[in-house]
PDB file of C-alpha atoms in Angstrom:
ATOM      1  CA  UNK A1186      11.352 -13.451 -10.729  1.00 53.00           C
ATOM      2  CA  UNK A1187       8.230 -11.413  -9.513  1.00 67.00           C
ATOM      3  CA  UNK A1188       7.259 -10.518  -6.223  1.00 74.00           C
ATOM      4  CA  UNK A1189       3.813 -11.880  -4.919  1.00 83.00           C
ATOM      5  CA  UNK A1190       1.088  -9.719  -5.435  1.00 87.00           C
ATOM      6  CA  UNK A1191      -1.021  -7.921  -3.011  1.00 87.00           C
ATOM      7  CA  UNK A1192      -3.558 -10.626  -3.234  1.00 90.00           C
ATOM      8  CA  UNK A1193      -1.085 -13.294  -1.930  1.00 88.00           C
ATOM      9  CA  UNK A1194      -0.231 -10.787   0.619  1.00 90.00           C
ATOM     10  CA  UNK A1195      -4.256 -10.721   1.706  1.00 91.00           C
ATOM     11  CA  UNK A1196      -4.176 -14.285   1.798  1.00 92.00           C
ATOM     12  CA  UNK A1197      -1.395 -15.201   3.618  1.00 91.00           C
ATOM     13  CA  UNK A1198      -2.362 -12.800   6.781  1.00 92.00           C
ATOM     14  CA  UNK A1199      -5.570 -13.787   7.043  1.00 93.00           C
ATOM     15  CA  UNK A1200      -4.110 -16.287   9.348  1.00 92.00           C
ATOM     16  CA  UNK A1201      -3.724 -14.818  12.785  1.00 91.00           C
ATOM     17  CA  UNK A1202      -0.507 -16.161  13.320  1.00 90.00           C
ATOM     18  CA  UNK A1203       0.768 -14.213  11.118  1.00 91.00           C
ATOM     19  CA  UNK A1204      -0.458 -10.773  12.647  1.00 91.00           C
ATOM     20  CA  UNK A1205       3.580  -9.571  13.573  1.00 91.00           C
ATOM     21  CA  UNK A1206       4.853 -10.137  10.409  1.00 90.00           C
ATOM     22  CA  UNK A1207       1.657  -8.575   8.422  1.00 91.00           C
ATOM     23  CA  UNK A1208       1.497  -5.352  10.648  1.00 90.00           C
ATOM     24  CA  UNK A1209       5.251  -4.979  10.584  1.00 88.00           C
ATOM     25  CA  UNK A1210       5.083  -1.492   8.295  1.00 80.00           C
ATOM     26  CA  UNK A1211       2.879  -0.188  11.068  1.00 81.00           C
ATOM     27  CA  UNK A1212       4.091  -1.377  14.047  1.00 79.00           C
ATOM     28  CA  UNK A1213       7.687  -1.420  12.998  1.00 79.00           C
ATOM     29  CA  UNK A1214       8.487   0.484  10.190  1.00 75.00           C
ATOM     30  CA  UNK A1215       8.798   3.981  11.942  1.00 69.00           C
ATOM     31  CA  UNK A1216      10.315   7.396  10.523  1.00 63.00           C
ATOM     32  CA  UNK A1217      14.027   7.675  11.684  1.00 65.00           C
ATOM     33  CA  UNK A1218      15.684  11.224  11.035  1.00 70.00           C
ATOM     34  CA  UNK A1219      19.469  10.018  11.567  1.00 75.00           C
ATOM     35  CA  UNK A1220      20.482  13.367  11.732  1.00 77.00           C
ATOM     36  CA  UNK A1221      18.109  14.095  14.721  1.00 86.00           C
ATOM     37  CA  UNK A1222      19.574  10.982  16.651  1.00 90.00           C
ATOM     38  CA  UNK A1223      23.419  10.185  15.349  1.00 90.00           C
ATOM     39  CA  UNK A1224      26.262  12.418  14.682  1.00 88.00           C
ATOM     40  CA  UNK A1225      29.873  11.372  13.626  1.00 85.00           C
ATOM     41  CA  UNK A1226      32.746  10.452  15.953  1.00 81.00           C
ATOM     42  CA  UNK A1227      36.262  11.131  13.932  1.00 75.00           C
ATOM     43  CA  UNK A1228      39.046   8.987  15.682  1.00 69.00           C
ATOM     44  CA  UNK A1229      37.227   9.301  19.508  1.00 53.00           C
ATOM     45  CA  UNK A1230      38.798   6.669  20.500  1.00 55.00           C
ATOM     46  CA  UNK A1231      42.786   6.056  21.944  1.00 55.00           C
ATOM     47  CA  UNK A1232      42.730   3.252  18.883  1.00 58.00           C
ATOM     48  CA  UNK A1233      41.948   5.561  16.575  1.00 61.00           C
ATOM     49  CA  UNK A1234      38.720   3.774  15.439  1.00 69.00           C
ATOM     50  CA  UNK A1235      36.127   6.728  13.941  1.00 78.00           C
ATOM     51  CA  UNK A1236      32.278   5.647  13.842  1.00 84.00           C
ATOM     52  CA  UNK A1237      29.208   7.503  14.884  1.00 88.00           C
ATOM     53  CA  UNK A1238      27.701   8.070  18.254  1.00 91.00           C
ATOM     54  CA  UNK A1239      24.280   9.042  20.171  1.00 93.00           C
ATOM     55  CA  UNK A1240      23.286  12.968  19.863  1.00 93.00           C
ATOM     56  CA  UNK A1241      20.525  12.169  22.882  1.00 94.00           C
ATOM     57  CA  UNK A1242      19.612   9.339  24.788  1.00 96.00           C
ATOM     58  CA  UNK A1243      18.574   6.705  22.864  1.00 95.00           C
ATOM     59  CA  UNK A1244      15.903   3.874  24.133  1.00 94.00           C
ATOM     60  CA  UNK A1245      15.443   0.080  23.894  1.00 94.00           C
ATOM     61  CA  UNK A1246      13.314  -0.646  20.784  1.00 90.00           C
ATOM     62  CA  UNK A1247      14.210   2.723  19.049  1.00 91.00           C
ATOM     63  CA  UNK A1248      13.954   1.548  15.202  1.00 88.00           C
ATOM     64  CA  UNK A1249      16.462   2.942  12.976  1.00 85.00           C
ATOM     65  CA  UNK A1250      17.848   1.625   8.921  1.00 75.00           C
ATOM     66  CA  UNK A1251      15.032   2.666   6.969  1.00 71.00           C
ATOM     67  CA  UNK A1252      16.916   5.629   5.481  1.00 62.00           C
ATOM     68  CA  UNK A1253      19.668   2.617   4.567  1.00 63.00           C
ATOM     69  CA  UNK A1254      17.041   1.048   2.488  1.00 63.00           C
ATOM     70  CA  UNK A1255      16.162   4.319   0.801  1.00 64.00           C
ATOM     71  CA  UNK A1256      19.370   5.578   0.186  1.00 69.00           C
ATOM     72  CA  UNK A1257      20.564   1.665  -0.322  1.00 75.00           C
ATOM     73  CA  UNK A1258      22.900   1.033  -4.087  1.00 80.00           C
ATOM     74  CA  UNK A1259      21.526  -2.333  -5.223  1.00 80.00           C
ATOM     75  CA  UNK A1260      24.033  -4.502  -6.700  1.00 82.00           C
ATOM     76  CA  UNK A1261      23.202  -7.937  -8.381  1.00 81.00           C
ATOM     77  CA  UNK A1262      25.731 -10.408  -7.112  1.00 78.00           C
ATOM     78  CA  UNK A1263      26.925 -11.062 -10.516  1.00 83.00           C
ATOM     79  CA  UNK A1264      27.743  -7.907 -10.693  1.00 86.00           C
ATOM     80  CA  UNK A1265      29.898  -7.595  -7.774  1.00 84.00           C
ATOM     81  CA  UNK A1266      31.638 -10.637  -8.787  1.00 84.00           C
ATOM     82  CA  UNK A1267      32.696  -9.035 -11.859  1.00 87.00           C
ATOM     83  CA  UNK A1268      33.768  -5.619 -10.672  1.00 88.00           C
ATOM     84  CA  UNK A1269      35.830  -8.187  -8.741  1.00 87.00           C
ATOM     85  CA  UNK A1270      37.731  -9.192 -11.518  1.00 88.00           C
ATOM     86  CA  UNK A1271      38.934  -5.727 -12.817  1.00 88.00           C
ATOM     87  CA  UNK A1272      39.492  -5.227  -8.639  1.00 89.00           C
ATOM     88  CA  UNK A1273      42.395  -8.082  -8.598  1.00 88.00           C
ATOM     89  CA  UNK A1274      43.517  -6.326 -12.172  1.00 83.00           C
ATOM     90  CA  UNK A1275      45.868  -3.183 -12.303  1.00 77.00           C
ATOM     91  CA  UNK A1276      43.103  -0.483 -11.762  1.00 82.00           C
ATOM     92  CA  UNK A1277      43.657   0.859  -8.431  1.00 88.00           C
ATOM     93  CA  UNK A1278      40.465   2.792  -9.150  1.00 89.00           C
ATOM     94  CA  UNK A1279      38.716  -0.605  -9.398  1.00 89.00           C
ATOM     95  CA  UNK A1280      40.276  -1.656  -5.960  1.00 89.00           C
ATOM     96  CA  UNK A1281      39.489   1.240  -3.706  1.00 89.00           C
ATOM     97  CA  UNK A1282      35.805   0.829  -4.969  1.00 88.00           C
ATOM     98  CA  UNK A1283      35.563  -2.915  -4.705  1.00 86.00           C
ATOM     99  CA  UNK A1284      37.013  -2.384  -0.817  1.00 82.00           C
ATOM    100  CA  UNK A1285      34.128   0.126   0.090  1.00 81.00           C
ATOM    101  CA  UNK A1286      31.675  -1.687  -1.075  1.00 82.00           C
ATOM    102  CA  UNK A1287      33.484  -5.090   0.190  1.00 76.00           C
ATOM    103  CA  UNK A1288      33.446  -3.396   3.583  1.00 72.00           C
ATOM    104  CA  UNK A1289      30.722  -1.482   3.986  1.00 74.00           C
ATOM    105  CA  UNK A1290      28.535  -3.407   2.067  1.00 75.00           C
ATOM    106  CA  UNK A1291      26.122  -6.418   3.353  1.00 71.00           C
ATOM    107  CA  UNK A1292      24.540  -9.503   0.716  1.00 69.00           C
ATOM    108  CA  UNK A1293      20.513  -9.674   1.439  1.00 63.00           C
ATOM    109  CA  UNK A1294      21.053 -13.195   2.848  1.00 55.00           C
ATOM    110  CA  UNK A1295      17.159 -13.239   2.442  1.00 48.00           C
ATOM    111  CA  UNK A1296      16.660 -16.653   0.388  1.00 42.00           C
ATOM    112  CA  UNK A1297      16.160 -16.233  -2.885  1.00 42.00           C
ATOM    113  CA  UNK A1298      16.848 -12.394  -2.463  1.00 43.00           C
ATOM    114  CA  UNK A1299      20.969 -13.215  -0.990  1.00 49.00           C
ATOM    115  CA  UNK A1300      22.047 -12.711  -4.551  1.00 66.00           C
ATOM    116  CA  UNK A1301      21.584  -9.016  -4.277  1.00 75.00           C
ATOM    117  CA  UNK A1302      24.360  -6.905  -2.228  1.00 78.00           C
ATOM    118  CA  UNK A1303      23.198  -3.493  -0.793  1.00 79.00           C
ATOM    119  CA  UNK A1304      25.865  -0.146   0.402  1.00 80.00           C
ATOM    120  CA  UNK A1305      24.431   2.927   1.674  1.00 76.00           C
ATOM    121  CA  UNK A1306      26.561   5.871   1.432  1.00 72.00           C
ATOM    122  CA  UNK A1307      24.193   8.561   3.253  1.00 71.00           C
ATOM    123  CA  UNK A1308      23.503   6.553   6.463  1.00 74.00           C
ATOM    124  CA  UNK A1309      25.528   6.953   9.588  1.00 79.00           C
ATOM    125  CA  UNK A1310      24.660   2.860  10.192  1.00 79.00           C
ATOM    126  CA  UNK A1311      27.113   2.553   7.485  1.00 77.00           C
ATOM    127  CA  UNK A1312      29.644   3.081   9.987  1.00 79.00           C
ATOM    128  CA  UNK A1313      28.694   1.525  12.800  1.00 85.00           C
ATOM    129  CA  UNK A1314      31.954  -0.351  14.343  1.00 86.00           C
ATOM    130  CA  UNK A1315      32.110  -3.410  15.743  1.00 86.00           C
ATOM    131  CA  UNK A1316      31.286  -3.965  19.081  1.00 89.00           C
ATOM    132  CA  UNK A1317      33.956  -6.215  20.732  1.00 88.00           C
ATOM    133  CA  UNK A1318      32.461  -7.326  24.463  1.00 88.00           C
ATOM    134  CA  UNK A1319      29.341  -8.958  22.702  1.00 87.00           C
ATOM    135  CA  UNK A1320      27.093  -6.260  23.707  1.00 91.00           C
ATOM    136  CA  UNK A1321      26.267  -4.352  20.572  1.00 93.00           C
ATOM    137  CA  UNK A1322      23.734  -1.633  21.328  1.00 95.00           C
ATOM    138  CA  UNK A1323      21.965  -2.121  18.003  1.00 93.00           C
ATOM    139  CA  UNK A1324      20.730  -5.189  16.372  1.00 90.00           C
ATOM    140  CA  UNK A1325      18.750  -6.443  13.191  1.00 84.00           C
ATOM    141  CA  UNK A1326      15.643  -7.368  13.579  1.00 85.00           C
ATOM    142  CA  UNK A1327      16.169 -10.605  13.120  1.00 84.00           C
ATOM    143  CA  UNK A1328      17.521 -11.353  16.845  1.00 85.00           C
ATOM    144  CA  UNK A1329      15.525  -8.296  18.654  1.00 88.00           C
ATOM    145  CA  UNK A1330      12.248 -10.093  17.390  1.00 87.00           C
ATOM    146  CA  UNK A1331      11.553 -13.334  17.724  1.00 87.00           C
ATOM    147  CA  UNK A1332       8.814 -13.576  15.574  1.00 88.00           C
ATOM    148  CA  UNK A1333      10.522 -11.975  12.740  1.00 87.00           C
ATOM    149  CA  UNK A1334      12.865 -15.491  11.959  1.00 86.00           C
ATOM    150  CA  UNK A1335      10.387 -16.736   9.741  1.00 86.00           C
ATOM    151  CA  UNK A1336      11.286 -13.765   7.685  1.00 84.00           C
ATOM    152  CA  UNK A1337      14.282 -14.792   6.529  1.00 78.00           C
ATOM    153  CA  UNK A1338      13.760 -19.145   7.474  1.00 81.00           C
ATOM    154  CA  UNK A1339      10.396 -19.453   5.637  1.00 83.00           C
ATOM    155  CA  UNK A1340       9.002 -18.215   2.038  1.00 82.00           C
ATOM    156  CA  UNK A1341       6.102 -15.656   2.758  1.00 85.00           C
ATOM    157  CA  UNK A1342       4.533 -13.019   0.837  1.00 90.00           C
ATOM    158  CA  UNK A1343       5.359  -9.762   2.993  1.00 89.00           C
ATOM    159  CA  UNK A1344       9.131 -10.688   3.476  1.00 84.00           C
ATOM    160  CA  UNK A1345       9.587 -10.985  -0.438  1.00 82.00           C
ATOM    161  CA  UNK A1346       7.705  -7.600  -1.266  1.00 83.00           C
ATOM    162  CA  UNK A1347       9.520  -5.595   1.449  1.00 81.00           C
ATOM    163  CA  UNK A1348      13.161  -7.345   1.465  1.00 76.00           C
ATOM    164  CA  UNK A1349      15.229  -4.103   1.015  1.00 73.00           C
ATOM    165  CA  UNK A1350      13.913  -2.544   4.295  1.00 76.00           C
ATOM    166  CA  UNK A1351      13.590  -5.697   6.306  1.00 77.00           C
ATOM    167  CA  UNK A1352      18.158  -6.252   5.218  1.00 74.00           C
ATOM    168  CA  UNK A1353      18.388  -2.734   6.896  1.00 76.00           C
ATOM    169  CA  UNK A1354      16.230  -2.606   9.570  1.00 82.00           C
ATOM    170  CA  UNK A1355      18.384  -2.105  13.252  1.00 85.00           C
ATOM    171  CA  UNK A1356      16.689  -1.722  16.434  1.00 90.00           C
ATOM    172  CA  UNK A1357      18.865  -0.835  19.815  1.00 93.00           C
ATOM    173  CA  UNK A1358      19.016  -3.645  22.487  1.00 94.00           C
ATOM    174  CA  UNK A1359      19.684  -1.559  25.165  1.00 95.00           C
ATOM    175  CA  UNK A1360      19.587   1.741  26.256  1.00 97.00           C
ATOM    176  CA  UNK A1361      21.888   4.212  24.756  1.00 96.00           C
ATOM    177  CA  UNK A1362      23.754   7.299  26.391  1.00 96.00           C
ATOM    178  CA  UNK A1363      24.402  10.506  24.705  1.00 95.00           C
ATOM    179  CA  UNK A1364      27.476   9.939  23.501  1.00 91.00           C
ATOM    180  CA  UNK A1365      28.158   6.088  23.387  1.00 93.00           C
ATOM    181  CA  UNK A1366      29.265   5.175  20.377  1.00 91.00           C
ATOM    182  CA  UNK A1367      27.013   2.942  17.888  1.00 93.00           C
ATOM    183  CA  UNK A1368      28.086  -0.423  17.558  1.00 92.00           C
ATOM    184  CA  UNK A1369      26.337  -3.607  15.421  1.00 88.00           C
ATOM    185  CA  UNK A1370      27.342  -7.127  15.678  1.00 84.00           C
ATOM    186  CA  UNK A1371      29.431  -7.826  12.699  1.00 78.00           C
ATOM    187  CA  UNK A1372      29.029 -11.617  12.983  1.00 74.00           C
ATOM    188  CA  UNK A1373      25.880 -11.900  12.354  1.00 67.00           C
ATOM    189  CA  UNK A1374      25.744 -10.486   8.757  1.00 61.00           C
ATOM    190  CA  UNK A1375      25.492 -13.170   6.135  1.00 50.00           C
ATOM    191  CA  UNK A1376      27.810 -12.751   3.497  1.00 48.00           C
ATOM    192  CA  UNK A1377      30.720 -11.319   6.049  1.00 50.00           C
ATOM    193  CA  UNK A1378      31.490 -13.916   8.403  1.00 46.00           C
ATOM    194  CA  UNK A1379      29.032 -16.762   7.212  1.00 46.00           C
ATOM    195  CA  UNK A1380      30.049 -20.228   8.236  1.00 46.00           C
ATOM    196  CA  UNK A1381      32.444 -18.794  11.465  1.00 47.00           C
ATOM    197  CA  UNK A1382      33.928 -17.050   8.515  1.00 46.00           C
ATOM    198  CA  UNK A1383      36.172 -20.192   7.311  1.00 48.00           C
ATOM    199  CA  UNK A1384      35.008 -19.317   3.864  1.00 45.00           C
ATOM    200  CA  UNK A1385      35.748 -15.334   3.585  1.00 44.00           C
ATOM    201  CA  UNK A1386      38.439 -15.558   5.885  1.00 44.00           C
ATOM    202  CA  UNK A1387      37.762 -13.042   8.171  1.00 52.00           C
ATOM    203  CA  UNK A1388      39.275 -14.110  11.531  1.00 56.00           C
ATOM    204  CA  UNK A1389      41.797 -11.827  10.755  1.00 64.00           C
ATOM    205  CA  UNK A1390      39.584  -9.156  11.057  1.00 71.00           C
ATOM    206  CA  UNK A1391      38.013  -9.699  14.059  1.00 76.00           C
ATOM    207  CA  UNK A1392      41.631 -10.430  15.591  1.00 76.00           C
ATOM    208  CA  UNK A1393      42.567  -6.408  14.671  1.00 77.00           C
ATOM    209  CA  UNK A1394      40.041  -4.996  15.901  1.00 79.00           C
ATOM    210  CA  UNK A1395      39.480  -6.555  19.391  1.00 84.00           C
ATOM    211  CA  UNK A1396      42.751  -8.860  19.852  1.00 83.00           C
ATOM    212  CA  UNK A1397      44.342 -11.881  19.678  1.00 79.00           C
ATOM    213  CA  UNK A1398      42.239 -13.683  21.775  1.00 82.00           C
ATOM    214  CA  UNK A1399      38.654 -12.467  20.440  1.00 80.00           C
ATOM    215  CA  UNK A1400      36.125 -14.870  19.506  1.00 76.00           C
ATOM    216  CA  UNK A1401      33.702 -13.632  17.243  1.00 71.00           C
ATOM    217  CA  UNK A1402      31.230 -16.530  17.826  1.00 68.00           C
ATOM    218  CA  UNK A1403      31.328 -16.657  22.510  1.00 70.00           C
ATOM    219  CA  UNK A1404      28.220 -15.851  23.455  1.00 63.00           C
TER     220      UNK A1404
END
């Protein structure tokens, strides 16, 4: 597989329609120093849930996961699968490794690119919890920008050549107070609960951290 070249790239945003998606680096693509905006959170909560929170006020649109994609391990698929197998051996080594990256970890769910399965283990986003009243203060870019879909729903040249940053790209979707806890939408990550998670089985999951009754999928 090769990515499109540069000249595809010219091509393909010569159409005006296209002016979002080709200026996204620009427009988008900002410098985030985590360390300026996040700090940990050990166990802040009465449930005992650790995660990271706000160091200042935060605003709507603030971009933040680029230093995911830079500090991003890059796993084929196949790969996983494999350190799979020695997981479900007798290696508890193999286990505790195969969790992390099981639960920290995301698939690129980017077309042809969803065989690859990224883990940061410098970036605070790693840690983000789940936000349980369906009001998750930071968001992929996929549902803050409408015209970012066709990234992921059609074949183009800039998606392809910058896939790594676009699967770690999270932008808040609210306002954020010092303090508040960082929370994501764990739903919406292909690969965790694809398919209302009937496949990965992950109902469960959802159930322990926000109850019984929780419905992953209520809008």
């Amino acid at each position: 597989f090769q990515y499109p070249t540069a000249d595809w790239v010219g091509i393909y945003c010569l159409n005006q329609r296209h002016k979002n998606i080709c200026n996204i680096q620009k427009d988008v693509f900002t410098e985030d120093y985590e360390e300026e905006w996040f700090e940990p959170h050990l166990n802040p909560n009465a449930d005992g849930r650790s995660g990271f929170a706000a160091k200042k006020d935060i605003k709507k649109g603030h971009v933040s996961g680029l230093w995911d994609a830079a500090t991003a391990l890059n796993i084929p698929g196949t790969d996983l699968e494999r350190l799979k197998t020695f997981a479900d051996g007798e290696s508890q080594k193999y286990k505790e490794l195969y969790n992390f990256l099981y639960i920290y970890g995301h698939d690129g769910g980017q077309g042809s690119t969803g065989s690859d399965f990224y883990c940061s283990f410098l970036s605070f986003h790693t840690f983000a919890n789940h936000d349980c009243n369906h009001d998750p203060n930071f968001r992929d870019l996929y549902y803050e920008k409408e015209w970012a879909k066709e990234l992921w729903e059609k074949w183009n040249p800039v998606g392809t050549r910058i896939m790594k940053e676009l699967d770690h790209v999270t932008i808040a979707s609210r306002d954020v107070a010092k303090g508040e806890m960082i929370t994501d939408d764990y739903s919406h990550w292909d690969g965790f609960a694809h398919d209302k998670g009937e496949q990965l089985g992950v109902h469960a999951q959802f159930k322990e951290w926000c109850g019984e009754d929780y419905d992953p999928w209520e809008e």
